[in-house]
Amino acid sequence: EEQLVESGGGLVKPGGSLRLSCAAFRFPFSNAWMSWVRQAPGKGLEWVGHIKSKSDGGTTDYAAPVKGRFTISRDDSKYTLFLQMNSLKAEDTAVYYCTTDFHGGNPHLLGYWGRGTLVTVSS
Amino acid sequence: QSVLTQPPSVSGAPGQRVTISCTGSSSNIGAGYDVHWYQQLPGTAPKFLIYRNSNRPSGVPDRFSGSKSGTSASLAITGLQAEDEADYYCQSYDSSLSGFYVFGTGTKVTVL
């Protein structure tokens, strides 16, 4: 069964940085678009950004609240997705989910989801 | 903030039918972009329930159905069961400056 496993969450001070990883298992990762989605405690879902497959250009797009602070990258040789988060704010506190994107060729469908990793920004 | 509006909660007795609305605008649902629906059971990650407005992936019971019209979409659950108690989110694409992928505000379904 296909699986995504996030890691790297934790407690960080405002203004600090954190790097999340997402390991992919049992699906053709290099062909997949990948997204990050976050969920603040007790709140709804918020798309963070995505990275296309290298065959589709490997470009990234970001939601307005994180643009310029967050960077998504991928290492296809290691089946791993990354989210580099800089200049963190209290409002970035959330569970961060890694998901497949453009799932099954369906535009903006987020197919497989990891279990998430909690990021807490607090002094 | 979310640009797709859902009712905060809906409830029904076992066996009943409930519907969840998802209201957007001319820059997302009204522009023709597809709507997907996700179910988030308590304490778990979301999973997709309906894709491209009305399609069910394998394994999703046929008592879940979706539709889309104009600037809105809806999810219906017929024959409500206890295990359907969860949060439900619609999602689409938005072409405005706030753009890209947008989620609904989320709806908590309670089985009475």
Short mmCIF file of C-alpha atoms in Angstrom, two decimals:
data_model
loop_
_atom_site.label_atom_id
_atom_site.label_comp_id
_atom_site.label_asym_id
_atom_site.label_seq_id
_atom_site.Cartn_x
_atom_site.Cartn_y
_atom_site.Cartn_z
CA GLU A 1 0.00 0.00 0.00
CA GLU A 2 1.17 3.47 -0.87
CA GLN A 3 2.49 5.45 2.07
CA LEU A 4 3.77 8.90 2.98
CA VAL A 5 5.60 9.49 6.25
CA GLU A 6 6.36 13.01 7.47
CA SER A 7 9.06 13.90 9.98
CA GLY A 8 10.91 16.92 11.31
CA GLY A 9 8.19 18.68 13.26
CA GLY A 10 8.75 20.15 16.68
CA LEU A 11 8.89 23.31 18.77
CA VAL A 12 10.61 26.34 17.28
CA LYS A 13 10.81 29.98 18.35
CA PRO A 14 9.25 32.78 16.31
CA GLY A 15 11.66 33.82 13.59
CA GLY A 16 13.27 30.40 13.54
CA SER A 17 13.53 27.77 10.84
CA LEU A 18 12.54 24.14 10.47
CA ARG A 19 12.83 21.57 7.70
CA LEU A 20 10.17 18.93 7.24
CA SER A 21 10.68 15.73 5.28
CA CYS A 22 8.22 13.34 3.71
CA ALA A 23 9.33 9.86 2.72
CA ALA A 24 7.34 8.13 0.00
CA PHE A 25 6.84 4.40 -0.28
CA ARG A 26 5.39 2.09 -2.90
CA PHE A 27 4.37 4.51 -5.64
CA PRO A 28 6.22 6.19 -8.55
CA PHE A 29 7.37 9.25 -6.60
CA SER A 30 9.41 10.80 -9.40
CA ASN A 31 6.28 11.05 -11.58
CA ALA A 32 4.15 12.58 -8.84
CA TRP A 33 3.29 16.16 -8.13
CA MET A 34 3.45 16.67 -4.37
CA SER A 35 1.75 19.15 -2.04
CA TRP A 36 1.96 20.25 1.56
CA VAL A 37 -1.26 21.00 3.43
CA ARG A 38 -1.49 22.28 6.99
CA GLN A 39 -4.13 22.29 9.70
CA ALA A 40 -3.91 24.62 12.68
CA PRO A 41 -5.16 23.14 15.97
CA GLY A 42 -8.94 22.86 15.84
CA LYS A 43 -9.09 24.57 12.45
CA GLY A 44 -9.62 23.65 8.82
CA LEU A 45 -7.29 22.63 6.04
CA GLU A 46 -5.00 25.09 4.27
CA TRP A 47 -2.95 24.33 1.15
CA VAL A 48 0.65 25.43 1.58
CA GLY A 49 2.19 24.76 -1.80
CA HIS A 50 3.27 22.15 -4.29
CA ILE A 51 6.07 20.97 -6.52
CA LYS A 52 5.50 19.46 -9.92
CA SER A 53 7.31 16.40 -11.19
CA LYS A 54 10.59 17.08 -12.97
CA SER A 55 9.05 15.84 -16.20
CA ASP A 56 6.44 18.59 -15.83
CA GLY A 57 9.08 21.21 -15.08
CA GLY A 58 9.67 20.69 -11.36
CA THR A 59 8.31 24.15 -10.58
CA THR A 60 6.77 25.24 -7.30
CA ASP A 61 3.77 27.33 -6.29
CA TYR A 62 2.92 28.64 -2.85
CA ALA A 63 -0.04 30.03 -0.98
CA ALA A 64 0.16 33.74 -0.22
CA PRO A 65 0.71 33.40 3.57
CA VAL A 66 3.93 31.40 3.11
CA LYS A 67 5.32 32.74 -0.17
CA GLY A 68 8.87 34.00 0.29
CA ARG A 69 9.30 32.17 3.61
CA PHE A 70 8.70 28.50 2.71
CA THR A 71 10.49 26.45 0.04
CA ILE A 72 9.42 23.05 -1.29
CA SER A 73 11.97 20.75 -2.86
CA ARG A 74 12.32 17.09 -3.72
CA ASP A 75 14.98 14.41 -4.02
CA ASP A 76 13.59 11.82 -6.40
CA SER A 77 16.59 9.52 -5.86
CA LYS A 78 15.61 9.27 -2.19
CA TYR A 79 11.84 9.34 -2.69
CA THR A 80 11.70 12.32 -0.37
CA LEU A 81 9.85 15.64 -0.32
CA PHE A 82 10.99 18.60 1.76
CA LEU A 83 9.48 21.76 3.21
CA GLN A 84 11.97 24.38 4.37
CA MET A 85 10.24 26.86 6.65
CA ASN A 86 11.97 30.14 7.53
CA SER A 87 10.92 33.24 9.47
CA LEU A 88 8.32 31.18 11.29
CA LYS A 89 5.38 32.89 12.94
CA ALA A 90 2.97 31.76 15.65
CA GLU A 91 0.28 31.44 13.00
CA ASP A 92 2.35 28.76 11.25
CA THR A 93 1.61 26.42 14.15
CA ALA A 94 -0.16 23.44 12.60
CA VAL A 95 -0.03 19.80 11.64
CA TYR A 96 1.69 19.63 8.26
CA TYR A 97 0.56 16.92 5.86
CA CYS A 98 2.40 15.71 2.79
CA THR A 99 0.10 14.66 -0.06
CA THR A 100 0.22 13.52 -3.64
CA ASP A 101 -1.12 16.13 -6.04
CA PHE A 102 -2.73 15.86 -9.50
CA HIS A 103 -3.59 12.37 -8.30
CA GLY A 104 -4.43 9.92 -11.07
CA GLY A 105 -4.20 12.75 -13.57
CA ASN A 106 -7.01 14.65 -11.85
CA PRO A 107 -6.17 18.36 -11.52
CA HIS A 108 -5.61 19.57 -7.95
CA LEU A 109 -6.79 16.30 -6.42
CA LEU A 110 -4.84 15.49 -3.26
CA GLY A 111 -4.77 11.71 -3.24
CA TYR A 112 -2.51 10.02 -0.72
CA TRP A 113 -1.96 11.74 2.61
CA GLY A 114 0.62 11.17 5.29
CA ARG A 115 -0.27 11.16 8.98
CA GLY A 116 1.20 14.62 9.47
CA THR A 117 3.83 16.19 11.69
CA LEU A 118 3.14 18.91 14.26
CA VAL A 119 4.98 22.21 14.10
CA THR A 120 4.62 24.52 17.08
CA VAL A 121 5.95 28.07 16.87
CA SER A 122 6.18 29.57 20.33
CA SER A 123 8.62 31.40 22.55
CA GLN B 1 -8.86 32.31 5.02
CA SER B 2 -11.12 29.87 3.16
CA VAL B 3 -12.88 31.10 0.03
CA LEU B 4 -15.30 28.17 -0.07
CA THR B 5 -18.11 28.34 2.49
CA GLN B 6 -19.63 25.30 4.18
CA PRO B 7 -22.09 25.03 7.07
CA PRO B 8 -20.19 24.47 10.33
CA SER B 9 -22.26 21.44 11.23
CA VAL B 10 -25.02 19.13 10.09
CA SER B 11 -26.59 16.25 11.95
CA GLY B 12 -28.95 13.39 11.34
CA ALA B 13 -30.22 10.16 12.80
CA PRO B 14 -28.91 6.84 11.55
CA GLY B 15 -30.45 6.03 8.19
CA GLN B 16 -31.30 9.62 7.36
CA ARG B 17 -29.96 11.73 4.48
CA VAL B 18 -27.82 14.79 5.06
CA THR B 19 -26.33 17.24 2.60
CA ILE B 20 -23.37 19.58 2.89
CA SER B 21 -23.18 22.65 0.70
CA CYS B 22 -19.99 24.26 -0.59
CA THR B 23 -20.44 27.79 -1.89
CA GLY B 24 -17.77 29.44 -3.99
CA SER B 25 -17.54 32.21 -6.54
CA SER B 26 -16.81 33.03 -10.16
CA SER B 27 -13.07 32.58 -9.62
CA ASN B 28 -13.27 28.99 -8.43
CA ILE B 29 -16.31 26.69 -8.70
CA GLY B 30 -18.16 29.13 -10.95
CA ALA B 31 -15.19 29.26 -13.30
CA GLY B 32 -15.66 25.58 -14.02
CA TYR B 33 -12.98 24.12 -11.78
CA ASP B 34 -13.74 20.71 -10.36
CA VAL B 35 -14.66 20.15 -6.72
CA HIS B 36 -13.21 17.37 -4.60
CA TRP B 37 -14.45 16.26 -1.19
CA TYR B 38 -12.40 14.92 1.73
CA GLN B 39 -13.42 13.09 4.88
CA GLN B 40 -11.42 13.50 8.07
CA LEU B 41 -12.28 11.00 10.79
CA PRO B 42 -11.43 12.08 14.35
CA GLY B 43 -7.69 12.09 14.99
CA THR B 44 -6.75 11.01 11.48
CA ALA B 45 -5.51 12.53 8.24
CA PRO B 46 -8.04 13.50 5.57
CA LYS B 47 -8.76 11.14 2.69
CA PHE B 48 -10.43 11.94 -0.59
CA LEU B 49 -14.05 10.86 -0.79
CA ILE B 50 -15.37 12.32 -4.03
CA TYR B 51 -13.29 13.59 -6.92
CA ARG B 52 -14.18 15.68 -9.95
CA ASN B 53 -17.52 16.71 -8.51
CA SER B 54 -19.28 13.37 -8.47
CA ASN B 55 -16.86 10.45 -8.79
CA ARG B 56 -16.23 7.96 -6.01
CA PRO B 57 -12.86 6.20 -5.67
CA SER B 58 -12.95 2.48 -5.13
CA GLY B 59 -13.83 1.58 -1.58
CA VAL B 60 -16.11 4.55 -0.93
CA PRO B 61 -19.71 3.42 -0.36
CA ASP B 62 -22.30 4.55 -2.91
CA ARG B 63 -24.26 6.30 -0.17
CA PHE B 64 -21.80 9.17 -0.65
CA SER B 65 -22.56 11.29 -3.70
CA GLY B 66 -21.48 14.67 -5.02
CA SER B 67 -22.86 17.25 -7.39
CA LYS B 68 -21.97 20.68 -8.70
CA SER B 69 -24.02 23.51 -10.16
CA GLY B 70 -23.06 27.09 -10.87
CA THR B 71 -20.90 28.46 -8.07
CA SER B 72 -21.77 25.68 -5.60
CA ALA B 73 -21.28 22.02 -4.95
CA SER B 74 -22.82 19.60 -2.50
CA LEU B 75 -22.08 16.30 -0.82
CA ALA B 76 -24.92 14.00 0.15
CA ILE B 77 -24.80 11.10 2.54
CA THR B 78 -27.78 8.77 2.39
CA GLY B 79 -28.42 6.05 4.93
CA LEU B 80 -26.28 7.85 7.50
CA GLN B 81 -24.17 5.54 9.67
CA ALA B 82 -22.32 6.07 12.95
CA GLU B 83 -18.97 5.72 11.20
CA ASP B 84 -19.80 8.70 8.98
CA GLU B 85 -19.32 11.04 11.94
CA ALA B 86 -16.38 13.14 10.75
CA ASP B 87 -15.32 16.49 9.33
CA TYR B 88 -15.89 17.01 5.60
CA TYR B 89 -14.08 19.52 3.38
CA CYS B 90 -14.67 20.59 -0.18
CA GLN B 91 -11.74 21.74 -2.28
CA SER B 92 -11.25 23.40 -5.64
CA TYR B 93 -8.90 25.68 -7.56
CA ASP B 94 -9.08 29.45 -7.44
CA SER B 95 -7.76 31.63 -10.24
CA SER B 96 -7.72 34.89 -8.31
CA LEU B 97 -4.63 36.48 -6.75
CA SER B 98 -5.25 34.58 -3.52
CA GLY B 99 -5.24 31.62 -5.81
CA PHE B 100 -4.36 28.05 -6.28
CA TYR B 101 -5.90 25.31 -4.20
CA VAL B 102 -8.65 26.35 -1.83
CA PHE B 103 -10.52 24.40 0.81
CA GLY B 104 -13.94 24.87 2.26
CA THR B 105 -14.41 25.93 5.85
CA GLY B 106 -15.29 22.37 6.85
CA THR B 107 -18.46 20.72 8.13
CA LYS B 108 -18.79 18.50 11.18
CA VAL B 109 -21.28 15.71 10.61
CA THR B 110 -22.84 14.37 13.80
CA VAL B 111 -24.84 11.15 13.88
CA LEU B 112 -27.52 11.51 16.54
#
